[in-house]
Tab-separated table of C-alpha atoms in Angstrom:
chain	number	residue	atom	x	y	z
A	1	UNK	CA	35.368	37.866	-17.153
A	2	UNK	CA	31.981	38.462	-18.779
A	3	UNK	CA	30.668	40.935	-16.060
A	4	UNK	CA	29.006	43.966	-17.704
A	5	UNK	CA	30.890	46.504	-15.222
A	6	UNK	CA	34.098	45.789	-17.460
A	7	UNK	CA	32.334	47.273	-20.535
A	8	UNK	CA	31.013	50.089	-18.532
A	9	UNK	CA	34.639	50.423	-17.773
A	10	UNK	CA	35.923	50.341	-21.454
A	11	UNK	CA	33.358	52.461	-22.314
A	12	UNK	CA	34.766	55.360	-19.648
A	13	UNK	CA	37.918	54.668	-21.260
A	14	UNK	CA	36.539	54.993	-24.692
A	15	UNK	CA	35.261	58.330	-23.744
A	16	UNK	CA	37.985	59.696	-21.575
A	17	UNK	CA	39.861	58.712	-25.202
A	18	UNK	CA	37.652	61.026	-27.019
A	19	UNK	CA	37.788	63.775	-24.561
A	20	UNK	CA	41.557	63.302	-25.075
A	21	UNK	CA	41.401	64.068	-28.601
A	22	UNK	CA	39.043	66.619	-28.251
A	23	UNK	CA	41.432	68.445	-26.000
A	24	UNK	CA	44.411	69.528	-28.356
A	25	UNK	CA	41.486	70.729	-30.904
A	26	UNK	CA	42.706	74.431	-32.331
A	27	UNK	CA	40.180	76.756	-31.622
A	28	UNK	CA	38.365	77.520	-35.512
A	29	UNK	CA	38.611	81.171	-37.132
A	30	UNK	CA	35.235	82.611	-38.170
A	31	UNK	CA	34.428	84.327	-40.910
A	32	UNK	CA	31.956	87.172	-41.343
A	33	UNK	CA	30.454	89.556	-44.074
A	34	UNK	CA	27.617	91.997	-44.683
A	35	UNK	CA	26.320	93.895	-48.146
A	36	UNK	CA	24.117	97.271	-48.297
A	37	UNK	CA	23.047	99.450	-50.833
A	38	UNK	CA	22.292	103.508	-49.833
A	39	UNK	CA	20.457	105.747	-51.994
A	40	UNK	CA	23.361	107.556	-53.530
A	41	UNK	CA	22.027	111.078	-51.686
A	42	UNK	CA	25.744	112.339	-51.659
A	43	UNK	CA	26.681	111.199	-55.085
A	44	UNK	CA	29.258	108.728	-53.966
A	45	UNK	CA	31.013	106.762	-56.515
A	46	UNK	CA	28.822	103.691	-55.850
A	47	UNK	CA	25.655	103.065	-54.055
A	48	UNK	CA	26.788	99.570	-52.782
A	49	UNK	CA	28.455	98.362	-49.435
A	50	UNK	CA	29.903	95.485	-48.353
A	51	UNK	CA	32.827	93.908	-45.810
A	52	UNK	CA	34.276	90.768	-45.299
A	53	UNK	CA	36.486	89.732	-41.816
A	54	UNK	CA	37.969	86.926	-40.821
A	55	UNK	CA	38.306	86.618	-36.724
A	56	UNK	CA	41.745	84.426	-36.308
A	57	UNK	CA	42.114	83.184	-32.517
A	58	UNK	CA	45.186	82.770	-30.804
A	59	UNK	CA	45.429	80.610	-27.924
A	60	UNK	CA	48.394	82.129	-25.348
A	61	UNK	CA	49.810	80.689	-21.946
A	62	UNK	CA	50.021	76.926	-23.306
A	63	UNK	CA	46.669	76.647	-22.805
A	64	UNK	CA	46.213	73.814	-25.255
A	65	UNK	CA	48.624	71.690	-23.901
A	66	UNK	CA	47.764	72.074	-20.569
A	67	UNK	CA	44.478	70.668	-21.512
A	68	UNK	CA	46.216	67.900	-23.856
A	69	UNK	CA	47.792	66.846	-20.257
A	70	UNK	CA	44.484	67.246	-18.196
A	71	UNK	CA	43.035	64.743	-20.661
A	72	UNK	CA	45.615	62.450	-20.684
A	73	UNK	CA	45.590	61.999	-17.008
A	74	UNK	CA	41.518	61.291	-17.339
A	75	UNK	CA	42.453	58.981	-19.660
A	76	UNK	CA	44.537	57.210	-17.698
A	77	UNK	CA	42.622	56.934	-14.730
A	78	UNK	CA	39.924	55.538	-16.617
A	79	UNK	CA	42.187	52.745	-17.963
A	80	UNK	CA	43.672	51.948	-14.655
A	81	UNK	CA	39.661	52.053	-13.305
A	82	UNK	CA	39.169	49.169	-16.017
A	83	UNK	CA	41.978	46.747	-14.421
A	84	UNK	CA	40.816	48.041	-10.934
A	85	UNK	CA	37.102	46.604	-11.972
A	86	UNK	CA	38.818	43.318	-12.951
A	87	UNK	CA	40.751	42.901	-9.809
A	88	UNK	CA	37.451	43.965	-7.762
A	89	UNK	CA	35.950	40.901	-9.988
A	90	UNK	CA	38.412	38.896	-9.240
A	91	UNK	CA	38.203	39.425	-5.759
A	92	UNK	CA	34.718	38.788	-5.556
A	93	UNK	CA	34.877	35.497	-7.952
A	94	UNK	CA	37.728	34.154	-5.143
A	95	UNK	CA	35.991	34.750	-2.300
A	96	UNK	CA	32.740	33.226	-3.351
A	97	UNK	CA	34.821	30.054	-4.964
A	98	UNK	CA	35.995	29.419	-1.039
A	99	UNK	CA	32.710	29.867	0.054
A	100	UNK	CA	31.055	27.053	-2.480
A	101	UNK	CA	33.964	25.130	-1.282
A	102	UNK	CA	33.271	25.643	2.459
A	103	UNK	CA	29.904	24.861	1.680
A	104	UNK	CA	30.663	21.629	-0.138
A	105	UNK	CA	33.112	20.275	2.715
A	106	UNK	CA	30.194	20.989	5.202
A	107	UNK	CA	27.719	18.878	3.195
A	108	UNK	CA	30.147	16.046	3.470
A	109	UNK	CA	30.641	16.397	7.132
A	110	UNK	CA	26.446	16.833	8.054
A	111	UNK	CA	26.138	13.811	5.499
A	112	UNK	CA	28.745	11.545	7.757
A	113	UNK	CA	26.955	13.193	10.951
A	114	UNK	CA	23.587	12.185	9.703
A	115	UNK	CA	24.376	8.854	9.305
A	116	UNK	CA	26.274	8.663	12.645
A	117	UNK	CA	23.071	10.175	14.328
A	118	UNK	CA	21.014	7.514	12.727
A	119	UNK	CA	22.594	4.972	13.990
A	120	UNK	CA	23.071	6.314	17.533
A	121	UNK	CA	18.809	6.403	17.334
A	122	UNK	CA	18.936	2.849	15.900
A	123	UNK	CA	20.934	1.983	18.913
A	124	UNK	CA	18.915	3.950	21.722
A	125	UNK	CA	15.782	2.557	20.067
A	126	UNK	CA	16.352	-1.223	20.266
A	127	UNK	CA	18.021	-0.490	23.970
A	128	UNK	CA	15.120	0.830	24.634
A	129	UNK	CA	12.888	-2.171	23.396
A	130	UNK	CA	15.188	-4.124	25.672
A	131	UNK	CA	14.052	-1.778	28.380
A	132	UNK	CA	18.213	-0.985	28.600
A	133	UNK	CA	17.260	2.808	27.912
A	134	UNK	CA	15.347	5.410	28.933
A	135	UNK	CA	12.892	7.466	26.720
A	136	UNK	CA	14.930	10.526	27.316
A	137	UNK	CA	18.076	9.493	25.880
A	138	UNK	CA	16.127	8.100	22.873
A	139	UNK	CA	14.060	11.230	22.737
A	140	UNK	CA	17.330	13.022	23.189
A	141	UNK	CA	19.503	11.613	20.023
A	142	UNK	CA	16.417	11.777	17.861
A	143	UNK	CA	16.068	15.423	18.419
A	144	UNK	CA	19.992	15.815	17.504
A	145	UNK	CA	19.239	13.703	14.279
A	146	UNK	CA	16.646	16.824	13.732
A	147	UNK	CA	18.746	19.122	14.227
A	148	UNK	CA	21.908	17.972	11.783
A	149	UNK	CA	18.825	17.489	9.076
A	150	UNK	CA	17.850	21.174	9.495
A	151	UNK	CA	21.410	22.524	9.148
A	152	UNK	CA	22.264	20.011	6.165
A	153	UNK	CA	19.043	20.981	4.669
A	154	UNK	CA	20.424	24.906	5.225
A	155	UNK	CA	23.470	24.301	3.531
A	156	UNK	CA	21.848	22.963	0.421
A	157	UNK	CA	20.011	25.644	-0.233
A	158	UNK	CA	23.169	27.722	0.744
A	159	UNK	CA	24.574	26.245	-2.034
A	160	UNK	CA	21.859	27.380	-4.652
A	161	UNK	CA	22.316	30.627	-3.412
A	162	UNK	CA	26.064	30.410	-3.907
A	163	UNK	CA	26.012	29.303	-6.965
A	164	UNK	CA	23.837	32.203	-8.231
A	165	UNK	CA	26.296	34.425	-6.343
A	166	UNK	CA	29.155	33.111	-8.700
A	167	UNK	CA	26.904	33.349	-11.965
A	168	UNK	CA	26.357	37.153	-10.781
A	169	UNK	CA	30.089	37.631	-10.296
A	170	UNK	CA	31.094	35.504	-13.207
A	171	UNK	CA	28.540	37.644	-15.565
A	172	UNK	CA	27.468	34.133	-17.280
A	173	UNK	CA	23.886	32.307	-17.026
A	174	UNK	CA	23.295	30.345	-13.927
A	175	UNK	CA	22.410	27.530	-16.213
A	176	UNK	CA	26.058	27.350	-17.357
A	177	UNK	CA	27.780	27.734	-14.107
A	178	UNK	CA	25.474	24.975	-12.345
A	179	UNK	CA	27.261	23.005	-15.266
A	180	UNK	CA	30.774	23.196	-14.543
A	181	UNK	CA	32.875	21.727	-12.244
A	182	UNK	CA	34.621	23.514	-9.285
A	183	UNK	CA	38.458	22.920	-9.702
A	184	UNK	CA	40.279	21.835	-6.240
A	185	UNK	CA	41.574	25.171	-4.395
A	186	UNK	CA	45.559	25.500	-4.658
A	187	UNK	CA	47.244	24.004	-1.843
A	188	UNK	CA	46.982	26.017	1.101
A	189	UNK	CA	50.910	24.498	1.891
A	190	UNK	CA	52.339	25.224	-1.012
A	191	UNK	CA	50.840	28.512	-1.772
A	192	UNK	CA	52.146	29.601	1.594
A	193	UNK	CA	55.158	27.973	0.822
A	194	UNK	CA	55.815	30.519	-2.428
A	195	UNK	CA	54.542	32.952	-0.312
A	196	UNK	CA	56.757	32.979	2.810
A	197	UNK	CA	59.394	34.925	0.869
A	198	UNK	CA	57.293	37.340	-0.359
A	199	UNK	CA	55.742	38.042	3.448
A	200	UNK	CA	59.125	37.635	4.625
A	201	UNK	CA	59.959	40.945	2.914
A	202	UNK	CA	58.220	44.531	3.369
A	203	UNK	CA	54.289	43.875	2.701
A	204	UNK	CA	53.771	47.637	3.034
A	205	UNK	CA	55.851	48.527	0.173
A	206	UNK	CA	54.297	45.733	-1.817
A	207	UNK	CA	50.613	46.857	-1.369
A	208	UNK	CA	51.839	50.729	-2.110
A	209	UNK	CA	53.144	49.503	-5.262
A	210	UNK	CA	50.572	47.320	-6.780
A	211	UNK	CA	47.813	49.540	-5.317
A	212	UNK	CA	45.533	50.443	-8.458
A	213	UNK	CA	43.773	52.791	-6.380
A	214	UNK	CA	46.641	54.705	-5.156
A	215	UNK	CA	47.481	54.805	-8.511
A	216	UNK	CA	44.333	56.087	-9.855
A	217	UNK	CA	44.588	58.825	-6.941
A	218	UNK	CA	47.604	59.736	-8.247
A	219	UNK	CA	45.892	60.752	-11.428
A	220	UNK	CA	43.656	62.455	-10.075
A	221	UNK	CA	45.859	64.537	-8.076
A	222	UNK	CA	47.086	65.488	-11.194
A	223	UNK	CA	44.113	65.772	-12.850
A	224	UNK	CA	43.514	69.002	-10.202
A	225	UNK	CA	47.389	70.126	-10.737
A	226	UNK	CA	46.572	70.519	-14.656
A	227	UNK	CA	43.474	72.342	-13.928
A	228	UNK	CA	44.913	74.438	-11.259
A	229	UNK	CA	47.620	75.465	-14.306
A	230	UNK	CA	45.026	76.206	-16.857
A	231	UNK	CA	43.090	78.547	-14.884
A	232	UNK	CA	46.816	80.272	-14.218
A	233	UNK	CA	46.937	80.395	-17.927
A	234	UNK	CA	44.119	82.048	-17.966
A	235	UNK	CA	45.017	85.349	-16.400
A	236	UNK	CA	46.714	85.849	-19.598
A	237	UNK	CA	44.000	86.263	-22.193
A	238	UNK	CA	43.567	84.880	-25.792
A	239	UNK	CA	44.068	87.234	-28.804
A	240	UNK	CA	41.870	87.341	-31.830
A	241	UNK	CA	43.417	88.530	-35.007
A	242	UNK	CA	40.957	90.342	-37.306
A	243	UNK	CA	41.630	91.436	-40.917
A	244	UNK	CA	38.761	92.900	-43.211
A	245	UNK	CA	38.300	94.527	-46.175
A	246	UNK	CA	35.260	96.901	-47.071
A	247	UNK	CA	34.125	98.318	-50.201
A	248	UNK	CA	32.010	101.463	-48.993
A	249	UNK	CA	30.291	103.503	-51.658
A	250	UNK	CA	33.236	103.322	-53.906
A	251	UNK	CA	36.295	103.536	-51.042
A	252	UNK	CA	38.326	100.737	-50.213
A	253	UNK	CA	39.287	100.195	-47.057
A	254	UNK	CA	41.855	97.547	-45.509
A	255	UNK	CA	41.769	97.461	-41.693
A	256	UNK	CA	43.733	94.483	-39.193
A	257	UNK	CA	42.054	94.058	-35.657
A	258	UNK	CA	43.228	93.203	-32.576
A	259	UNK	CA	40.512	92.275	-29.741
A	260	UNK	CA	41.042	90.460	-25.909
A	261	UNK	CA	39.298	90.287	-22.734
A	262	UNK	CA	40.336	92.542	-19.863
A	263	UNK	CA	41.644	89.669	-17.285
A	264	UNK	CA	43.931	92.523	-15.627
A	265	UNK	CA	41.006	93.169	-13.022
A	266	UNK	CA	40.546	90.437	-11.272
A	267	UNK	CA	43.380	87.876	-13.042
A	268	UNK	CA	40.981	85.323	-12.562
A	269	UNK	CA	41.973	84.407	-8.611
A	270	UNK	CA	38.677	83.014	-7.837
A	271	UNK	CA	39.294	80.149	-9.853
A	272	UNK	CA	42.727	79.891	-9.786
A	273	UNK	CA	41.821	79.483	-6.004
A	274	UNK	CA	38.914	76.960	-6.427
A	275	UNK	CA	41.341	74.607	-8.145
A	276	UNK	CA	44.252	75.173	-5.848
A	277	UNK	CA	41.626	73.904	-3.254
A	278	UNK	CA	40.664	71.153	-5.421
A	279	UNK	CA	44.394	69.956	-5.403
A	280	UNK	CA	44.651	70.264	-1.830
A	281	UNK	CA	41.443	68.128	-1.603
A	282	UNK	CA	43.317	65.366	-3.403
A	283	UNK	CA	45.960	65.531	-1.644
A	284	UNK	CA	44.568	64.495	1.229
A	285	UNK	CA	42.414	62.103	0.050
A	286	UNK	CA	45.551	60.484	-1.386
A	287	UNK	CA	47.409	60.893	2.020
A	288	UNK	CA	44.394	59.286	3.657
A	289	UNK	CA	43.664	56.281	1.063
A	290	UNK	CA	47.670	55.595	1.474
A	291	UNK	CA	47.349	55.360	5.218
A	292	UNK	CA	44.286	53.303	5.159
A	293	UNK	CA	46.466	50.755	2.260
A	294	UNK	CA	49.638	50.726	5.120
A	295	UNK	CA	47.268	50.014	7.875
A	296	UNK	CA	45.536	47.445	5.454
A	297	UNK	CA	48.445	45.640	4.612
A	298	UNK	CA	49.813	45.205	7.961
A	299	UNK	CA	46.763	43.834	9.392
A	300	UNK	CA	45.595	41.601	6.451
A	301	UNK	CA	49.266	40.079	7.176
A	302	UNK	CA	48.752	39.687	10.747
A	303	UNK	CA	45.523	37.836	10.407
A	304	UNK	CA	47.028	35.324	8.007
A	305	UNK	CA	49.682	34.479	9.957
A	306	UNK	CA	46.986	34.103	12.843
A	307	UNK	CA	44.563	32.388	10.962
A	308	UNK	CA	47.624	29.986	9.478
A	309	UNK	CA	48.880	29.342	13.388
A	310	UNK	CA	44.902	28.153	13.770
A	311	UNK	CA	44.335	25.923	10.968
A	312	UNK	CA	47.864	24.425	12.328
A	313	UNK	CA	46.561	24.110	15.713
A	314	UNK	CA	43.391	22.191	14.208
A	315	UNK	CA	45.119	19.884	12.144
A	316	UNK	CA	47.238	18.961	14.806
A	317	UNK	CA	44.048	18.310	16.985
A	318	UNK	CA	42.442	16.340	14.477
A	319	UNK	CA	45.412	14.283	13.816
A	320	UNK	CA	45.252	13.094	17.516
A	321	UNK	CA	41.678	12.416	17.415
A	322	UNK	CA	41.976	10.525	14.501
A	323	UNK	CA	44.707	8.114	16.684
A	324	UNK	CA	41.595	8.086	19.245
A	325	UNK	CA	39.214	6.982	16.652
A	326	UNK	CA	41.957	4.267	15.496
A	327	UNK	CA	42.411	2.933	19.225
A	328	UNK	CA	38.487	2.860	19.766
A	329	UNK	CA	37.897	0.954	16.885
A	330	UNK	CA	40.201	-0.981	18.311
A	331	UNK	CA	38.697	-1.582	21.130
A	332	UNK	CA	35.393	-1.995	20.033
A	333	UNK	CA	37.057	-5.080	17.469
A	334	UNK	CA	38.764	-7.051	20.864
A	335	UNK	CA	35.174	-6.716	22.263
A	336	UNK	CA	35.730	-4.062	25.382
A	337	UNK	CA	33.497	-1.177	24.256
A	338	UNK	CA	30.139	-1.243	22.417
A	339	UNK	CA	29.248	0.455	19.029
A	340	UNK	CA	27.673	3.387	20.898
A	341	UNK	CA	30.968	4.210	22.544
A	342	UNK	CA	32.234	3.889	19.009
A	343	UNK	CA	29.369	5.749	17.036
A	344	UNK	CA	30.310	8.669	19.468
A	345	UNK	CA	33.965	8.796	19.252
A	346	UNK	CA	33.634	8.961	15.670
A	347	UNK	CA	31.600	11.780	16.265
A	348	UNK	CA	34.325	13.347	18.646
A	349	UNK	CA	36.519	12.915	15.727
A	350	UNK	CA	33.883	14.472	13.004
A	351	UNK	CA	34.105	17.605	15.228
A	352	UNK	CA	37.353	18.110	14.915
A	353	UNK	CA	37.038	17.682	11.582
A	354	UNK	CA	34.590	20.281	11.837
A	355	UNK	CA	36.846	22.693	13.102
A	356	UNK	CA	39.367	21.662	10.349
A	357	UNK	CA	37.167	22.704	7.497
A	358	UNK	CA	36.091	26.107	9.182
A	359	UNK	CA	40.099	26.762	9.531
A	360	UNK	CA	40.381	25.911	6.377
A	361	UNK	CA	38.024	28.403	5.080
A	362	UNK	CA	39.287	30.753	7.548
A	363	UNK	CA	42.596	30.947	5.848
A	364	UNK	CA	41.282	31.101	2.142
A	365	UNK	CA	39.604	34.000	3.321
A	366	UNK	CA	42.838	35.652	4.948
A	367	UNK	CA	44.811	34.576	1.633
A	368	UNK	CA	42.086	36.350	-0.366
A	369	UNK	CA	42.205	39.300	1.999
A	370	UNK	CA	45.866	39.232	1.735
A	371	UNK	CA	45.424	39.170	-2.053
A	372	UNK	CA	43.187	42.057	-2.298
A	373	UNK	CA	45.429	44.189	-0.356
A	374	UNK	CA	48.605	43.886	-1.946
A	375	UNK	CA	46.324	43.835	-5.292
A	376	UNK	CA	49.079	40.419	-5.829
A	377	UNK	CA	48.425	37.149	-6.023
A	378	UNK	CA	50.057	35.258	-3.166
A	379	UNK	CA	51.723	32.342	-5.030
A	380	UNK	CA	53.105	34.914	-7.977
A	381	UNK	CA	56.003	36.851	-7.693
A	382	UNK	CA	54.250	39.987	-8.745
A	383	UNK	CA	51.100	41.027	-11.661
A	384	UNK	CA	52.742	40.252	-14.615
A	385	UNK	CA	52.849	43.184	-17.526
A	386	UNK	CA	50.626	42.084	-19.650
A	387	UNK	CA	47.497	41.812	-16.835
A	388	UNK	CA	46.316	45.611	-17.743
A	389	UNK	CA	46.541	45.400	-21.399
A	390	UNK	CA	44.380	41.896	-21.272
A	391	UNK	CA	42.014	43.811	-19.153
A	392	UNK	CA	41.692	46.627	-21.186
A	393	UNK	CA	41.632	44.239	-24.248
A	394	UNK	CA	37.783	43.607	-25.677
């Protein structure tokens, strides 16, 4: 994808690399001096004065390490947030394909309705002529011819608006996406054919698997477990080695330091019990975000399989009021009915057909619903490997 939230993403990562390196840094010695001359009241050897220490910190508890693993875990997350953005893309990109195509099949069913109603007002208005109908019916079918205009004009500028959509979610001009062509949308058959065997099996374990949110929880959780260990560490202070030497009015002097801060008051328990709260917090956000993925799963599955028993039920409709259409026409070719009666059993038919097409798009939505639950595409076995190092890959 082109979609500037992925290099916001990378960028986090980028960072959360830095912050990574940043982490095992050794904390630098310092080095300090002073000169000074007295007056020589005391006849001292020399008049002059000067030192020179060097402060050499010691890092105790693991305290480095510790951080080493807090930034790891950032880092982490914020690659797993990078294929989470793609998927949320993806997602997005799907669900606004099926509604371009939805959109598309309905302009081809208000085109064949607009024609129908045309000639069902060509047909009331010469009966009328004739005097062989009233005003009302011919009033009556022209208003309907109104009507299908309006919504066929609604769903061309639907369209527009849909096709901006997909530009958005695409990240590319609108000028290039008005350009391409759609491909046709899988099979929905033979997608659910693959996929039977993978719904056949435990969809709950599936979408706690491939979760990327669950698994970015997961860091964070231990994100809060590092940082509840550090501030343990901490109730055992750092040490800061000090050697010096000073020249002072002719003595010599050698001394070694040794300096700390006094943690043995409090040992640092208000912290230590901020970020044990922290980790509880996470805990249960994870135990709530898991539940909500279970509850997720089972209910995106249940709607498929309803929505696939509907679009089943339609096509089976249609089917038979196709054979009506076929004996009509028949019919209306050995001379027993007129072309009205035709014209409008056609239109009996186009309804179903109707129907058909909202099924359809019905069940691309479950299947995309389905999809983003699991965080797997239904006709795959499983996200291949190599689908978080592309997304991570400039």
């Amino acid at each position: 994808y082109f979609h500037p939230s992925l290099d916001v993403a990378r960028a986090q990562w980028r960072l959360a690399q830095t912050s990574q390196s940043s982490a095992g840094a050794r904390p630098l010695p310092s080095v300090s001096g002073n000169y000074g001359k007295g007056n020589n009241a005391n006849e001292d050897i020399s008049p002059y004065t000067y030192s020179l220490s060097i402060d050499i910190p010691i890092e105790t508890a693991n305290k480095r390490n510790i951080r080493i693993e807090n930034a790891e875990h950032l880092s982490e997350s914020a690659k797993l947030q990078i294929a989470q953005t793609a998927w949320n893309l993806r997602t997005q990109v799907a669900a606004t394909y099926y509604e371009l195509l939805h959109n598309q099949a309905q302009l081809n069913v208000f085109a064949k309705e607009l024609a129908y109603r045309q000639e069902i007002v060509d047909l009331y208005q010469k009966r009328h002529d004739l005097g062989l109908a009233s005003k009302i019916e011919l009033s009556h079918s022209k208003l309907l011819l109104q009507v299908i205009k309006a919504e066929l004009n609604t769903q061309q500028q639907n369209k527009v608006m849909l096709t901006t959509k997909l530009a958005n979610n695409l990240g590319l001009p609108l000028s290039y996406v008005t350009q391409m062509t759609l491909a046709d949308s899988p099979s929905i058959d033979a997608v659910m054919g693959i996929a039977q065997k993978n719904l056949a099996t435990d969809v709950q374990s599936k979408a706690l698997l491939n979760r990327l949110d669950l698994r970015i929880a997961l860091e964070r959780y231990a994100m809060a477990e590092s940082k509840l260990k550090l501030e343990i560490a901490k109730q055992y202070p750092n040490i800061t080695i000090s050697p010096s030497y000073t020249y002072e009015f002719g003595n010599k002097v050698w001394s070694l330091g040794l300096s700390s801060l006094m943690t043995i008051i409090n040992k640092n328990k208000f912290a230590i019990a901020e970020a044990n709260q922290l980790r509880e917090l996470e805990a249960a956000q994870f135990e709530s975000l898991q539940s909500s993925v279970i509850n997720e799963a089972h209910s995106a599955r249940a709607k498929l399989m309803q929505t696939q028993q509907s679009l089943a039920d339609n096509k089976r409709l249609y089917a038979l009021q196709q054979e009506n259409t076929k004996r009509m026409q028949n019919l209306f070719s050995a001379g027993e009915i007129d072309r009205l009666e035709l014209t409008m059993a056609k239109l009996e038919e186009l309804s179903s057909e109707k129907n058909l097409v909202n099924a359809s798009f019905q069940m691309h939505s479950a299947m995309n619903n389905l999809e983003n639950t699991l965080q797997q595409p239904l006709n795959e076995q499983g996200i291949q490997s190599s689908t978080l190092n592309a997304a991570n890959t400039d």
